[in-house]
JSON list of C-alpha atoms in Angstrom, two decimals:
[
{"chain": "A", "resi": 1, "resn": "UNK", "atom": "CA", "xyz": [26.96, 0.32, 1.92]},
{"chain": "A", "resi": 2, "resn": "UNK", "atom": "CA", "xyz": [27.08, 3.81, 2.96]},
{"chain": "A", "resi": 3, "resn": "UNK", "atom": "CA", "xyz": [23.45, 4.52, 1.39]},
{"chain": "A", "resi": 4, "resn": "UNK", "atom": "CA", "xyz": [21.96, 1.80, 3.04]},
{"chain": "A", "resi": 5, "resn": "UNK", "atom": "CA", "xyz": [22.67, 3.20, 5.77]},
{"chain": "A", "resi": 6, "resn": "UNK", "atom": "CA", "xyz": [21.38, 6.88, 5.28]},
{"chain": "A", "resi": 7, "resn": "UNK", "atom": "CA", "xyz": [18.01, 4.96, 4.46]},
{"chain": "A", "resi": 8, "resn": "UNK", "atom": "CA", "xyz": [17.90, 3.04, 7.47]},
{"chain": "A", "resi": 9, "resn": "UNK", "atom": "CA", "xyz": [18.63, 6.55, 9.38]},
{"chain": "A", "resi": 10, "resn": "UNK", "atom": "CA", "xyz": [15.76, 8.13, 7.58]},
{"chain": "A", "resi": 11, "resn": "UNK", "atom": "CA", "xyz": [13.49, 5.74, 8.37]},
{"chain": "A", "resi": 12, "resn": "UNK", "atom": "CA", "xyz": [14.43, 5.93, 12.01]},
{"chain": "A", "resi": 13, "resn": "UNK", "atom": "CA", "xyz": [14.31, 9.59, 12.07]},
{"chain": "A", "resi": 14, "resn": "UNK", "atom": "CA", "xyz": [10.46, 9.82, 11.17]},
{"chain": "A", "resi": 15, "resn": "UNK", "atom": "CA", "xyz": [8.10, 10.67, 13.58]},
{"chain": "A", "resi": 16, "resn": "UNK", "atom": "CA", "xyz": [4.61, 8.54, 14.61]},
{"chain": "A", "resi": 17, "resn": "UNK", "atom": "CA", "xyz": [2.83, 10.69, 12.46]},
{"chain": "A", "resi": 18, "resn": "UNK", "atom": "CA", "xyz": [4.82, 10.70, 9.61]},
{"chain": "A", "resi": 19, "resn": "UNK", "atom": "CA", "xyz": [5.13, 6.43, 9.90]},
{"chain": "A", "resi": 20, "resn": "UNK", "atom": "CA", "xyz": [1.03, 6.50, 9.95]},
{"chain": "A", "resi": 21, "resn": "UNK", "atom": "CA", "xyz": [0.84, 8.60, 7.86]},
{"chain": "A", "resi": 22, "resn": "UNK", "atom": "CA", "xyz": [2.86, 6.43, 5.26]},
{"chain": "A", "resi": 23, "resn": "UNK", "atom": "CA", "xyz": [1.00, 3.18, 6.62]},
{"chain": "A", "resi": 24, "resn": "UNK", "atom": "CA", "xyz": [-2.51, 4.69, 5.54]},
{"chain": "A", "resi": 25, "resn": "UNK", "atom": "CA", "xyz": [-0.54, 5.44, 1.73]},
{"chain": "A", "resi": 26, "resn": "UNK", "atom": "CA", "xyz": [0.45, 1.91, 1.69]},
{"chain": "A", "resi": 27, "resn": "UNK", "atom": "CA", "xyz": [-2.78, 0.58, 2.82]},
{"chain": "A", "resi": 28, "resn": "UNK", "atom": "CA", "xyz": [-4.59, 2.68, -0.29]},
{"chain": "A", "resi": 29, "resn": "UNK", "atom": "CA", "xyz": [-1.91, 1.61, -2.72]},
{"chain": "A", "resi": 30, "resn": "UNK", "atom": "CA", "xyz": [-2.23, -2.05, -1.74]},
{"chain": "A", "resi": 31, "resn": "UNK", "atom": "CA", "xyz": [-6.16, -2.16, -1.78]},
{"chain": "A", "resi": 32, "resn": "UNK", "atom": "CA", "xyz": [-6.17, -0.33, -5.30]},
{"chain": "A", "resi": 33, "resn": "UNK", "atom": "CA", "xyz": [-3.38, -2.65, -6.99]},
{"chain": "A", "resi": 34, "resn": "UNK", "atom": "CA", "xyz": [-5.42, -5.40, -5.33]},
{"chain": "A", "resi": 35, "resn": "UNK", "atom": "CA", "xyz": [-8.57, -4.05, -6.82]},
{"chain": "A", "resi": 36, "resn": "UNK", "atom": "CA", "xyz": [-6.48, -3.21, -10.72]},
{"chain": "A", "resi": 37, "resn": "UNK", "atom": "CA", "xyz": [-5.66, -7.43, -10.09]},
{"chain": "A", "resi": 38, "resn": "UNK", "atom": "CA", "xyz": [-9.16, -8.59, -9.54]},
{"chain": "A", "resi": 39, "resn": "UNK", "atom": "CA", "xyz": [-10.32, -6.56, -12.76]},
{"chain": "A", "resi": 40, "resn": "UNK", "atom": "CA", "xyz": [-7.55, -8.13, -14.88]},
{"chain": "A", "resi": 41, "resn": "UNK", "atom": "CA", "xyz": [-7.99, -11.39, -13.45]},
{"chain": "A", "resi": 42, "resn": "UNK", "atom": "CA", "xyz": [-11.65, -10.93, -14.79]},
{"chain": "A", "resi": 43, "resn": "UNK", "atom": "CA", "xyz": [-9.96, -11.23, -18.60]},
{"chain": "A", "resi": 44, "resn": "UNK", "atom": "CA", "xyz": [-6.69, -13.20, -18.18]},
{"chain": "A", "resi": 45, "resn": "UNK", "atom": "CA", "xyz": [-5.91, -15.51, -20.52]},
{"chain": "A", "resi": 46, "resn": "UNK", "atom": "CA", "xyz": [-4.08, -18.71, -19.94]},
{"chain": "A", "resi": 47, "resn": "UNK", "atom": "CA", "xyz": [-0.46, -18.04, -18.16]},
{"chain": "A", "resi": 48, "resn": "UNK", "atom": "CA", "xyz": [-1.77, -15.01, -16.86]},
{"chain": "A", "resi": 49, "resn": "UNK", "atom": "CA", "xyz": [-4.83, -16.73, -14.85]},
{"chain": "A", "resi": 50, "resn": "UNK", "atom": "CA", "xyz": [-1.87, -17.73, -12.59]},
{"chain": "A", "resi": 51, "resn": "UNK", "atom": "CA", "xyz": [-0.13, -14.65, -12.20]},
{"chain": "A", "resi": 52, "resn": "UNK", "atom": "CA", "xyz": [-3.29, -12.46, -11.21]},
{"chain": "A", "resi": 53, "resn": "UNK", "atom": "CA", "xyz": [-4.09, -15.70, -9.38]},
{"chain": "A", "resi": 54, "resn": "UNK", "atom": "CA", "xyz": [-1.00, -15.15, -7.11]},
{"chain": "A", "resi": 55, "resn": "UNK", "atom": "CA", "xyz": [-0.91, -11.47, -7.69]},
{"chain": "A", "resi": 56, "resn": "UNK", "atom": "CA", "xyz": [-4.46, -11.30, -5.36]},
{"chain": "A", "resi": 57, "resn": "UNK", "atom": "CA", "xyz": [-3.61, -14.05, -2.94]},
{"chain": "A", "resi": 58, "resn": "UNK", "atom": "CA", "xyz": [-0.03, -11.67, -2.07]},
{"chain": "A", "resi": 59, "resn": "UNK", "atom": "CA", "xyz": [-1.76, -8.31, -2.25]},
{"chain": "A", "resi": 60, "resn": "UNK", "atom": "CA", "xyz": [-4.84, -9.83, 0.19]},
{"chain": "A", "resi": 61, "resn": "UNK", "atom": "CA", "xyz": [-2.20, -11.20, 2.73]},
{"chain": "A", "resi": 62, "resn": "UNK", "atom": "CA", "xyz": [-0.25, -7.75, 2.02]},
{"chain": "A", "resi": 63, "resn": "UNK", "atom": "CA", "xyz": [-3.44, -5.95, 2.98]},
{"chain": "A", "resi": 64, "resn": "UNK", "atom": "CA", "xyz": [-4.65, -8.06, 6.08]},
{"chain": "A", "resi": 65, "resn": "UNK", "atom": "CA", "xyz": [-1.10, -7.31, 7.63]},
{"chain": "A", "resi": 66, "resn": "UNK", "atom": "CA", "xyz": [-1.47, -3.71, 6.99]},
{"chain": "A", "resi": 67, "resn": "UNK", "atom": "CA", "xyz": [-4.87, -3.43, 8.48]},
{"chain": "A", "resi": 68, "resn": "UNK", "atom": "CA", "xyz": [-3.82, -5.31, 11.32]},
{"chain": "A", "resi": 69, "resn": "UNK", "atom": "CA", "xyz": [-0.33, -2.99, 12.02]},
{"chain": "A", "resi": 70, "resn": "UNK", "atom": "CA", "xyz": [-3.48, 0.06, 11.34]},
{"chain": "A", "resi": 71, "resn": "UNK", "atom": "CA", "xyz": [-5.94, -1.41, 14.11]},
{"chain": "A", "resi": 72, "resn": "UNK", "atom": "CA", "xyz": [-2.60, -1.56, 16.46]},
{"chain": "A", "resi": 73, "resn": "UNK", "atom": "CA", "xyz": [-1.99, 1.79, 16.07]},
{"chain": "A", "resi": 74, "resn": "UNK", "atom": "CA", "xyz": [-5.66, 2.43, 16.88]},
{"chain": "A", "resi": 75, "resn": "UNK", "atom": "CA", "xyz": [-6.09, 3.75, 13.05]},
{"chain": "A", "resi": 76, "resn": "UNK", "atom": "CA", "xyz": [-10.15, 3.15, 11.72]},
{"chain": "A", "resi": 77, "resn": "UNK", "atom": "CA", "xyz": [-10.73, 2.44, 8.42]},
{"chain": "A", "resi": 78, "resn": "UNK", "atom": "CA", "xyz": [-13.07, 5.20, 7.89]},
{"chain": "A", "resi": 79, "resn": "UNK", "atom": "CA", "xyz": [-9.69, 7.06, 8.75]},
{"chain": "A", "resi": 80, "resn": "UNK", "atom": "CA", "xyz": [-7.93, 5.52, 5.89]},
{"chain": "A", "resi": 81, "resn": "UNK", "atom": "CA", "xyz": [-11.30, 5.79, 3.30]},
{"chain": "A", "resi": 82, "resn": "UNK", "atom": "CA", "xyz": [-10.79, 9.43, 4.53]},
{"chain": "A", "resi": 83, "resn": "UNK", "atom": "CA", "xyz": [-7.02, 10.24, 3.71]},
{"chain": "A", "resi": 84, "resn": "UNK", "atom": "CA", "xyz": [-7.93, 8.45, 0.64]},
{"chain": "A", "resi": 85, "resn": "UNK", "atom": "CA", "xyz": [-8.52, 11.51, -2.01]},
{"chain": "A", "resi": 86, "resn": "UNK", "atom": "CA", "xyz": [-6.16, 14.25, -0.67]},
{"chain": "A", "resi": 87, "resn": "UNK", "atom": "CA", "xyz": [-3.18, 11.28, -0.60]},
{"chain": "A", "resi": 88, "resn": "UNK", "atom": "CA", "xyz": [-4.05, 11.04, -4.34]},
{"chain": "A", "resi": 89, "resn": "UNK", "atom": "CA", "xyz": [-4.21, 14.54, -5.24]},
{"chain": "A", "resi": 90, "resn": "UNK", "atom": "CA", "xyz": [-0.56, 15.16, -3.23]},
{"chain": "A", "resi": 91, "resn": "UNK", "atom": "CA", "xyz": [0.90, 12.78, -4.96]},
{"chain": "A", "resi": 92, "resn": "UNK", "atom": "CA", "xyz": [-0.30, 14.06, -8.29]},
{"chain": "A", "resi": 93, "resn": "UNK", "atom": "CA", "xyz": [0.75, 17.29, -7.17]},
{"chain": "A", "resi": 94, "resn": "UNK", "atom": "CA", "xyz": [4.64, 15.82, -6.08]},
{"chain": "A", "resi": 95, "resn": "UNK", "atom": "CA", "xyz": [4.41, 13.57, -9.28]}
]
């Protein structure tokens, strides 16, 4: 119980920037496991037809919510296309 609640405080403690900053990671995450899905929906076989099926149709809603919660915040997606690269190599870096 007691480290639920340290995540919920550390989630409260972040700053704007910090939360956009994290919304533009998620947006690049979703849209490349939504692009890895269309490419092995492209050579499923059988049961997995479905999966990747569902897989694309939850990562597209997934994405359209994001972009939406990005346009709010007044965040263009030249912005995010931007960020795109030096998220990757930070992560690499972290990783």
């Amino acid at each position: 119980m007691q480290e639920e609640y340290i995540k919920e405080r550390k989630i409260l403690e972040k700053t704007e920037i910090q939360k956009e900053i994290e919304l533009i990671r998620t947006i690049i995450k979703t849209r490349e496991q939504l692009k890895r899905d269309n490419q092995n929906f492209e050579y499923a076989k059988e049961e997995l037809v479905d999966y990747y099926t569902y897989q694309i149709k939850a990562n597209q809603a997934k994405l359209d919510y994001l972009i939406k919660l990005a346009k709010a915040k007044g965040i263009q997606v030249d912005m995010i296309n931007d960020k795109k690269f030096s998220f990757y190599e930070e992560e690499e870096e972290a990783g």
